[in-house]
Tab-separated table of C-alpha atoms in Angstrom:
chain	number	residue	atom	x	y	z
A	1	MET	CA	88.806	75.826	87.324
A	2	LEU	CA	90.913	77.194	90.181
A	3	ASN	CA	93.757	75.031	91.487
A	4	THR	CA	96.233	76.029	94.136
A	5	CYS	CA	99.344	73.922	94.384
A	6	ALA	CA	99.164	70.343	93.021
A	7	PRO	CA	102.154	69.568	90.716
A	8	PHE	CA	101.493	69.227	87.008
A	9	ALA	CA	101.482	65.694	85.661
A	10	ASP	CA	103.634	65.165	82.571
A	11	GLU	CA	100.601	64.576	80.373
A	12	ASN	CA	99.033	67.853	81.618
A	13	SER	CA	102.033	70.118	81.105
A	14	GLN	CA	101.501	71.179	77.486
A	15	PHE	CA	99.051	73.879	76.391
A	16	ASP	CA	98.109	75.921	73.395
A	17	CYS	CA	98.410	79.103	75.454
A	18	ILE	CA	99.780	80.032	78.872
A	19	VAL	CA	98.791	83.363	80.413
A	20	ILE	CA	101.007	84.740	83.182
A	21	GLY	CA	98.837	86.822	85.504
A	22	ALA	CA	95.251	86.277	86.646
A	23	GLY	CA	94.237	89.915	86.677
A	24	ALA	CA	91.667	91.702	84.536
A	25	ALA	CA	93.518	91.430	81.205
A	26	GLY	CA	94.833	87.918	81.826
A	27	LEU	CA	91.482	86.399	82.777
A	28	MET	CA	89.735	88.094	79.859
A	29	CYS	CA	92.346	86.796	77.432
A	30	ALA	CA	92.134	83.267	78.852
A	31	ALA	CA	88.332	83.123	78.672
A	32	VAL	CA	88.241	84.363	75.070
A	33	ALA	CA	91.031	82.031	73.911
A	34	ALA	CA	89.535	78.971	75.637
A	35	ASP	CA	86.136	79.761	74.148
A	36	ARG	CA	87.805	79.449	70.744
A	37	GLY	CA	88.850	75.893	71.584
A	38	ARG	CA	92.370	76.631	72.791
A	39	ARG	CA	93.797	74.687	75.710
A	40	VAL	CA	94.594	77.549	78.088
A	41	LEU	CA	96.359	77.774	81.439
A	42	VAL	CA	96.536	80.912	83.600
A	43	LEU	CA	99.361	81.156	86.155
A	44	GLU	CA	98.997	83.421	89.187
A	45	ARG	CA	101.674	83.789	91.851
A	46	ALA	CA	99.217	85.049	94.490
A	47	LYS	CA	96.836	82.871	96.470
A	48	GLN	CA	93.795	84.408	94.777
A	49	PRO	CA	93.104	85.903	91.341
A	50	GLY	CA	92.193	89.506	90.587
A	51	ARG	CA	93.500	91.178	93.734
A	52	LYS	CA	93.559	94.639	92.142
A	53	ILE	CA	90.028	94.123	90.855
A	54	LEU	CA	88.852	93.427	94.409
A	55	MET	CA	90.352	96.619	95.858
A	56	SER	CA	89.432	98.930	92.988
A	57	GLY	CA	86.828	101.660	93.155
A	58	GLY	CA	86.657	101.564	96.932
A	59	GLY	CA	85.697	97.887	96.728
A	60	ARG	CA	83.004	98.438	94.081
A	61	CYS	CA	85.174	98.363	90.950
A	62	ASN	CA	84.836	101.183	88.430
A	63	PHE	CA	84.838	98.553	85.686
A	64	THR	CA	84.474	100.821	82.633
A	65	ASN	CA	83.230	104.185	81.404
A	66	ARG	CA	80.279	105.057	79.174
A	67	SER	CA	82.532	107.022	76.833
A	68	VAL	CA	86.015	105.740	75.991
A	69	GLU	CA	88.188	107.464	73.395
A	70	PRO	CA	91.848	106.958	72.415
A	71	ALA	CA	92.621	110.534	73.539
A	72	GLN	CA	91.978	109.389	77.122
A	73	PHE	CA	95.075	107.181	77.054
A	74	VAL	CA	98.745	108.126	77.383
A	75	SER	CA	101.467	106.322	75.402
A	76	GLU	CA	104.578	107.043	73.365
A	77	ASN	CA	102.594	105.435	70.518
A	78	SER	CA	99.293	107.279	70.762
A	79	HIS	CA	97.650	105.373	67.888
A	80	PHE	CA	98.269	101.886	69.281
A	81	CYS	CA	95.124	101.671	71.423
A	82	ILE	CA	92.692	102.695	68.661
A	83	SER	CA	92.162	99.268	67.083
A	84	ALA	CA	91.536	97.381	70.328
A	85	LEU	CA	89.173	99.990	71.747
A	86	ARG	CA	87.125	99.938	68.550
A	87	ARG	CA	86.945	96.148	68.488
A	88	TYR	CA	86.013	95.800	72.161
A	89	GLY	CA	84.454	98.935	73.581
A	90	PRO	CA	82.533	99.624	76.802
A	91	GLU	CA	79.266	98.357	75.289
A	92	ALA	CA	80.838	94.929	74.731
A	93	PHE	CA	81.834	94.578	78.367
A	94	LEU	CA	78.453	95.920	79.448
A	95	ASP	CA	76.809	93.150	77.431
A	96	LEU	CA	78.867	90.625	79.374
A	97	VAL	CA	78.007	92.237	82.722
A	98	GLN	CA	74.300	92.339	81.888
A	99	SER	CA	74.307	88.697	80.782
A	100	TYR	CA	75.103	87.879	84.420
A	101	ASP	CA	72.389	90.257	85.708
A	102	LEU	CA	75.011	92.222	87.608
A	103	ALA	CA	73.580	95.374	89.163
A	104	PHE	CA	75.610	98.507	88.477
A	105	HIS	CA	75.219	102.257	88.614
A	106	GLU	CA	76.682	105.299	86.900
A	107	LYS	CA	78.482	108.019	88.773
A	108	LYS	CA	79.694	111.335	87.378
A	109	LEU	CA	81.539	111.523	84.068
A	110	GLY	CA	80.216	108.164	82.861
A	111	GLN	CA	81.949	106.050	85.487
A	112	LEU	CA	80.269	102.649	86.003
A	113	PHE	CA	80.470	100.835	89.360
A	114	CYS	CA	79.092	97.594	90.795
A	115	ASP	CA	76.108	98.122	93.091
A	116	ARG	CA	77.378	95.480	95.495
A	117	LYS	CA	81.083	94.701	95.417
A	118	ALA	CA	84.054	94.326	93.099
A	119	ARG	CA	84.083	90.563	93.589
A	120	ASP	CA	81.031	90.427	91.305
A	121	ILE	CA	83.259	91.430	88.360
A	122	LEU	CA	85.922	88.913	89.350
A	123	ASN	CA	83.287	86.196	89.667
A	124	ILE	CA	82.147	86.909	86.091
A	125	LEU	CA	85.687	86.544	84.743
A	126	VAL	CA	86.316	83.328	86.673
A	127	ALA	CA	82.952	81.942	85.518
A	128	GLU	CA	83.819	82.786	81.911
A	129	CYS	CA	87.118	80.907	82.273
A	130	ASP	CA	85.352	77.922	83.866
A	131	GLN	CA	82.686	77.720	81.174
A	132	ALA	CA	85.272	77.953	78.391
A	133	GLY	CA	87.558	75.404	80.028
A	134	ALA	CA	90.526	77.635	80.892
A	135	GLN	CA	92.491	76.426	83.907
A	136	VAL	CA	93.709	78.881	86.563
A	137	ARG	CA	96.648	77.892	88.777
A	138	LEU	CA	97.247	79.897	91.970
A	139	ASN	CA	100.415	80.067	94.093
A	140	CYS	CA	102.363	79.300	90.931
A	141	HIS	CA	105.687	81.109	90.659
A	142	VAL	CA	107.347	81.272	87.245
A	143	GLN	CA	111.074	80.854	87.792
A	144	GLN	CA	112.274	80.739	84.191
A	145	VAL	CA	110.862	81.470	80.753
A	146	GLY	CA	112.500	80.257	77.570
A	147	LYS	CA	111.812	79.337	73.968
A	148	THR	CA	112.461	75.876	72.517
A	149	GLN	CA	114.741	75.363	69.540
A	150	CYS	CA	113.942	73.428	66.388
A	151	GLU	CA	116.869	71.037	66.734
A	152	GLU	CA	118.294	68.345	68.977
A	153	GLY	CA	118.497	69.854	72.449
A	154	SER	CA	120.011	69.286	75.843
A	155	GLY	CA	119.474	70.479	79.383
A	156	ASP	CA	116.293	72.531	79.557
A	157	GLN	CA	115.675	72.131	75.821
A	158	PRO	CA	113.589	69.228	74.411
A	159	SER	CA	115.594	66.398	72.890
A	160	GLU	CA	113.136	65.536	70.095
A	161	LYS	CA	113.126	67.095	66.670
A	162	CYS	CA	110.616	69.968	66.433
A	163	ASP	CA	108.285	70.711	63.570
A	164	GLN	CA	107.441	74.316	62.598
A	165	THR	CA	104.617	74.591	65.155
A	166	GLN	CA	106.669	73.143	67.983
A	167	SER	CA	109.520	75.493	67.188
A	168	MET	CA	107.324	78.336	68.451
A	169	ARG	CA	106.769	76.704	71.818
A	170	PHE	CA	107.742	78.382	75.065
A	171	PHE	CA	108.794	76.538	78.191
A	172	LEU	CA	108.225	77.743	81.745
A	173	ASN	CA	109.884	76.326	84.822
A	174	THR	CA	107.648	76.908	87.853
A	175	ASN	CA	107.467	75.831	91.478
A	176	GLN	CA	104.763	73.392	90.336
A	177	GLY	CA	106.719	71.881	87.452
A	178	ARG	CA	107.739	72.513	83.863
A	179	LEU	CA	105.173	73.722	81.303
A	180	GLU	CA	105.138	74.267	77.559
A	181	ALA	CA	102.870	76.251	75.259
A	182	ARG	CA	102.758	77.468	71.680
A	183	ALA	CA	101.682	80.958	72.813
A	184	LEU	CA	102.712	82.915	75.897
A	185	VAL	CA	100.674	85.912	77.096
A	186	VAL	CA	102.281	88.241	79.637
A	187	ALA	CA	99.550	89.903	81.722
A	188	THR	CA	101.565	90.603	84.851
A	189	GLY	CA	100.543	94.236	85.376
A	190	GLY	CA	102.864	97.064	86.358
A	191	LEU	CA	104.698	98.269	89.448
A	192	SER	CA	101.755	99.967	91.175
A	193	ILE	CA	100.735	98.825	94.669
A	194	PRO	CA	103.608	96.404	95.462
A	195	SER	CA	101.741	95.366	98.629
A	196	MET	CA	99.323	93.593	96.272
A	197	GLY	CA	102.187	91.626	94.726
A	198	ALA	CA	103.234	93.928	91.870
A	199	THR	CA	106.682	93.153	90.408
A	200	ASP	CA	108.723	93.969	87.314
A	201	PHE	CA	108.527	90.378	86.029
A	202	GLY	CA	106.654	91.285	82.845
A	203	TYR	CA	109.272	93.880	81.920
A	204	GLN	CA	112.013	91.316	82.547
A	205	VAL	CA	110.346	88.890	80.127
A	206	ALA	CA	110.045	91.623	77.498
A	207	GLU	CA	113.700	92.580	77.787
A	208	GLN	CA	114.768	88.918	77.822
A	209	PHE	CA	113.239	88.547	74.362
A	210	GLY	CA	114.683	91.798	73.060
A	211	LEU	CA	111.670	94.102	73.432
A	212	ARG	CA	112.184	97.684	74.541
A	213	VAL	CA	110.588	98.895	77.787
A	214	THR	CA	109.860	102.624	78.067
A	215	GLU	CA	110.545	104.714	81.147
A	216	ARG	CA	108.117	103.884	83.953
A	217	GLN	CA	106.645	106.211	86.584
A	218	PRO	CA	103.884	105.995	89.219
A	219	SER	CA	100.676	107.413	87.747
A	220	LEU	CA	97.138	108.246	88.836
A	221	VAL	CA	98.972	109.139	92.011
A	222	PRO	CA	99.023	112.011	94.559
A	223	LEU	CA	101.703	114.673	94.143
A	224	THR	CA	103.973	115.799	96.961
A	225	LEU	CA	104.794	119.471	97.537
A	226	PRO	CA	108.108	121.170	98.377
A	227	ARG	CA	108.846	121.274	102.106
A	228	LYS	CA	107.622	124.842	102.701
A	229	LEU	CA	104.305	124.203	100.976
A	230	GLN	CA	103.941	120.804	102.666
A	231	ALA	CA	103.533	122.551	105.996
A	232	LEU	CA	100.672	124.623	104.583
A	233	ALA	CA	99.020	121.574	103.054
A	234	ALA	CA	99.362	119.586	106.274
A	235	GLY	CA	97.519	122.353	108.103
A	236	ILE	CA	94.413	121.792	105.971
A	237	SER	CA	94.780	118.070	105.387
A	238	GLY	CA	91.375	116.605	104.563
A	239	VAL	CA	90.001	119.777	102.954
A	240	SER	CA	88.545	119.152	99.503
A	241	LEU	CA	87.327	121.586	96.847
A	242	PRO	CA	86.599	121.640	93.100
A	243	VAL	CA	89.491	123.018	91.037
A	244	ALA	CA	90.834	123.139	87.505
A	245	VAL	CA	94.379	121.784	87.391
A	246	SER	CA	96.683	122.142	84.396
A	247	CYS	CA	100.011	120.739	83.298
A	248	GLY	CA	101.285	121.629	79.860
A	249	HIS	CA	98.310	121.569	77.494
A	250	GLN	CA	96.231	119.190	79.633
A	251	ARG	CA	93.535	120.431	82.022
A	252	PHE	CA	91.093	118.641	84.338
A	253	THR	CA	88.233	120.095	86.380
A	254	GLU	CA	87.500	117.853	89.355
A	255	ASP	CA	87.995	117.783	93.125
A	256	LEU	CA	91.333	118.377	94.840
A	257	LEU	CA	92.144	116.969	98.289
A	258	PHE	CA	94.872	118.349	100.524
A	259	THR	CA	97.014	115.749	102.323
A	260	HIS	CA	99.793	115.878	104.907
A	261	THR	CA	102.397	115.753	102.153
A	262	GLY	CA	100.735	117.527	99.264
A	263	LEU	CA	97.845	117.217	96.831
A	264	SER	CA	95.496	114.371	95.952
A	265	GLY	CA	91.918	113.872	94.772
A	266	PRO	CA	90.636	113.067	91.269
A	267	ALA	CA	91.957	116.276	89.676
A	268	ILE	CA	95.500	115.596	90.844
A	269	LEU	CA	95.396	111.886	90.006
A	270	GLN	CA	94.280	112.782	86.491
A	271	ILE	CA	96.994	115.360	85.903
A	272	SER	CA	99.661	112.983	87.254
A	273	ASN	CA	99.292	111.002	83.999
A	274	TYR	CA	100.839	114.017	82.241
A	275	TRP	CA	103.233	115.301	84.905
A	276	HIS	CA	106.988	114.679	84.719
A	277	TYR	CA	109.623	115.638	87.254
A	278	GLY	CA	110.389	119.345	86.973
A	279	ASP	CA	107.058	120.264	85.391
A	280	SER	CA	104.981	123.055	86.862
A	281	VAL	CA	101.345	122.440	87.846
A	282	SER	CA	98.816	125.299	87.780
A	283	ILE	CA	95.584	125.354	89.792
A	284	ASP	CA	92.471	127.486	89.494
A	285	PHE	CA	90.796	127.266	92.896
A	286	LEU	CA	87.651	128.966	91.607
A	287	PRO	CA	87.056	127.366	88.184
A	288	ASP	CA	83.380	128.333	88.111
A	289	HIS	CA	83.880	131.986	88.973
A	290	CYS	CA	85.363	135.084	87.390
A	291	LEU	CA	86.962	136.999	90.283
A	292	GLU	CA	87.214	140.262	88.366
A	293	LEU	CA	83.442	140.202	87.847
A	294	LEU	CA	82.799	139.204	91.464
A	295	PHE	CA	84.977	142.048	92.729
A	296	ASP	CA	82.960	144.530	90.668
A	297	GLN	CA	79.656	143.038	91.839
A	298	TRP	CA	80.700	143.138	95.492
A	299	GLN	CA	81.813	146.736	95.150
A	300	GLN	CA	78.604	147.801	93.404
A	301	ALA	CA	76.552	146.039	96.052
A	302	GLY	CA	78.379	147.968	98.789
A	303	GLU	CA	79.706	144.831	100.530
A	304	LYS	CA	81.269	145.734	103.864
A	305	ALA	CA	82.544	142.257	104.804
A	306	THR	CA	86.268	141.607	104.635
A	307	LEU	CA	87.538	139.852	101.562
A	308	LYS	CA	88.348	136.860	103.783
A	309	ASN	CA	84.675	136.482	104.670
A	310	LEU	CA	83.554	137.077	101.102
A	311	LEU	CA	85.858	134.341	99.803
A	312	ALA	CA	84.648	131.985	102.539
A	313	ARG	CA	81.247	132.099	100.810
A	314	LEU	CA	82.878	130.488	97.779
A	315	LEU	CA	85.632	128.364	99.282
A	316	PRO	CA	86.076	126.157	102.383
A	317	ARG	CA	86.788	128.491	105.293
A	318	ARG	CA	89.794	126.431	106.418
A	319	PHE	CA	91.284	126.808	102.963
A	320	VAL	CA	90.851	130.594	103.137
A	321	THR	CA	92.178	131.013	106.676
A	322	ASP	CA	94.941	128.369	106.684
A	323	TRP	CA	96.123	128.434	103.071
A	324	VAL	CA	95.262	131.696	101.331
A	325	MET	CA	95.827	133.876	104.408
A	326	ARG	CA	99.267	132.305	104.912
A	327	MET	CA	100.490	132.914	101.400
A	328	PRO	CA	103.103	135.703	101.188
A	329	GLY	CA	101.558	139.161	101.075
A	330	LEU	CA	97.935	138.043	101.150
A	331	ALA	CA	97.044	138.111	104.860
A	332	ALA	CA	96.818	141.901	105.041
A	333	LEU	CA	94.836	142.097	101.812
A	334	LEU	CA	92.228	139.547	102.893
A	335	ASP	CA	91.528	141.546	106.028
A	336	CYS	CA	90.503	144.510	103.857
A	337	THR	CA	87.105	145.246	102.390
A	338	ILE	CA	86.682	145.168	98.630
A	339	HIS	CA	86.589	149.006	98.619
A	340	ASP	CA	90.073	149.209	100.188
A	341	LEU	CA	91.848	147.240	97.473
A	342	ALA	CA	93.798	148.873	94.670
A	343	GLN	CA	93.628	147.328	91.201
A	344	THR	CA	97.119	145.862	91.546
A	345	GLN	CA	96.114	144.247	94.876
A	346	ARG	CA	93.047	142.716	93.251
A	347	GLY	CA	95.351	141.295	90.605
A	348	GLN	CA	97.555	139.789	93.293
A	349	ILE	CA	94.586	137.954	94.814
A	350	ILE	CA	93.337	136.805	91.409
A	351	GLU	CA	96.808	135.443	90.614
A	352	ALA	CA	96.880	133.485	93.889
A	353	LEU	CA	93.427	131.949	93.495
A	354	LYS	CA	93.040	131.569	89.736
A	355	LYS	CA	96.643	131.006	88.579
A	356	TRP	CA	98.457	129.431	91.521
A	357	SER	CA	101.357	127.280	90.396
A	358	CYS	CA	104.254	125.282	91.768
A	359	VAL	CA	106.697	122.547	90.805
A	360	PRO	CA	105.757	119.433	92.832
A	361	ALA	CA	108.594	117.683	94.649
A	362	GLY	CA	107.494	114.299	93.313
A	363	THR	CA	104.756	111.699	93.597
A	364	ALA	CA	103.551	109.623	96.524
A	365	GLY	CA	105.093	106.597	94.800
A	366	TYR	CA	104.089	103.189	93.558
A	367	GLN	CA	102.745	102.271	97.003
A	368	VAL	CA	99.598	104.300	96.351
A	369	ALA	CA	99.691	104.764	92.566
A	370	GLU	CA	96.736	103.194	90.775
A	371	VAL	CA	98.745	102.399	87.646
A	372	THR	CA	102.198	102.478	86.100
A	373	ARG	CA	102.826	104.930	83.268
A	374	GLY	CA	105.121	103.459	80.629
A	375	GLY	CA	105.939	99.814	79.973
A	376	VAL	CA	106.514	97.454	77.065
A	377	ASP	CA	107.039	99.526	73.929
A	378	THR	CA	103.897	99.131	71.808
A	379	ALA	CA	105.833	99.926	68.618
A	380	MET	CA	107.198	96.397	68.927
A	381	LEU	CA	103.728	94.787	69.016
A	382	SER	CA	100.845	94.301	66.619
A	383	SER	CA	97.998	96.657	67.549
A	384	LYS	CA	95.487	94.044	66.328
A	385	THR	CA	96.805	90.887	68.019
A	386	PHE	CA	99.210	92.205	70.713
A	387	GLU	CA	101.807	89.736	69.481
A	388	SER	CA	105.463	90.694	69.365
A	389	LYS	CA	106.631	91.596	65.865
A	390	THR	CA	109.950	89.880	66.492
A	391	VAL	CA	109.075	86.879	68.696
A	392	LEU	CA	106.242	84.779	67.294
A	393	GLY	CA	103.787	83.549	69.910
A	394	LEU	CA	104.718	86.139	72.549
A	395	TYR	CA	101.923	88.524	73.597
A	396	PHE	CA	101.608	91.361	76.137
A	397	VAL	CA	98.299	92.763	77.453
A	398	GLY	CA	97.023	95.177	80.089
A	399	GLU	CA	99.022	97.458	82.374
A	400	VAL	CA	102.395	95.920	81.474
A	401	LEU	CA	102.129	97.833	78.180
A	402	ASP	CA	102.993	101.472	77.613
A	403	VAL	CA	99.304	102.458	77.594
A	404	THR	CA	97.843	104.319	80.578
A	405	GLY	CA	94.240	105.460	80.835
A	406	TRP	CA	92.588	108.261	82.736
A	407	LEU	CA	90.957	107.774	86.099
A	408	GLY	CA	87.363	106.624	85.734
A	409	GLY	CA	87.289	103.051	84.415
A	410	TYR	CA	89.560	103.583	81.416
A	411	ASN	CA	92.341	101.258	82.572
A	412	PHE	CA	89.889	98.421	83.155
A	413	GLN	CA	88.479	98.987	79.682
A	414	TRP	CA	92.011	98.749	78.326
A	415	ALA	CA	92.430	95.442	80.175
A	416	TRP	CA	89.190	94.078	78.680
A	417	ALA	CA	90.017	95.301	75.160
A	418	SER	CA	93.656	94.176	75.062
A	419	GLY	CA	92.808	90.824	76.671
A	420	TYR	CA	89.978	90.228	74.221
A	421	CYS	CA	92.103	91.018	71.150
A	422	ALA	CA	94.968	88.788	72.261
A	423	GLY	CA	92.500	86.039	73.152
A	424	GLN	CA	91.136	86.201	69.618
A	425	ALA	CA	94.645	85.737	68.204
A	426	VAL	CA	96.508	83.142	70.290
């Protein structure tokens, strides 16, 4: 049941579980916990739930992927995600989707999208909460979070003696009144897309209770180029082509898109999960071709076209004329025929097209990043329940954790899996 702003009555201020954040992970957790008979309240500071769900996947929500493996997630604790993904995999969420007769389709690489609109996924989550009896409060700002003491109290603490169960209770002061709950689930998301209301509140709660928060960076995000290369990229802004991009030991073969400030497209968003400031990024602009073999074939065939025109058969012409031709030392070579090139000159062209590399200046920032890399240290949580090892009753789920998935539905699957596991435990 959605409610916007009515104050809480005293008799309706105590719950088994309070979830902060009505996004993908928070709503999943609330529905699962309420279905187990828990009295659950979800608090959302925005005027509507699931805002990031609604804007995801171009408005059609890439809600999961056919194939989800732990290796497709980045974390300081690489083993943490294994248990949750095994307990609640893509097939489990697909069962839920199909129980509502939601029409969906598969795109490349196993990515699953709604046929109609992302709101269909949000409607399922809200319906699950309604049917289970979980309450959702909108426009509710949490101003203070604390934990009650098992003794006589004063001020914000309860004055009555607490038993062992009550001693685990959390209190929340909000703009709609004071609330208490035995379990508190933080599902506030990360720092990505602040225009949608993203804040660091979840990290503040973690640190307040003594949990470590790892370094955070924008991720699944475009990369910006150094100033000199930016001018080249701006000249072909909007040009897209399939590439293989590498950083360290990670490599992705997908499309690259040139922008006014640098590089974007699925290949770049994917590699940004593994890129750190100062790292070099390498790009193969012809991942499906061996240039050495092509050079030999063109020569044997007696090709008389310039290399520029030959390459334009394989690559977007604007990329050849406004990027490759403007790279140092290449313009004169591309105006030659294949027969005019010495072996060393062939090698120079191969290096530029198959092994181009640079050190990006940075990222396009949280404003356009799809997720936040880093977050609450998972070493301080149970991988089965998502409860803090040091603060009983305190749980963290979803993007607020130091678990970041690839592009392609993996982060939504993490939200479903982590929310489900916490919902089974609270």
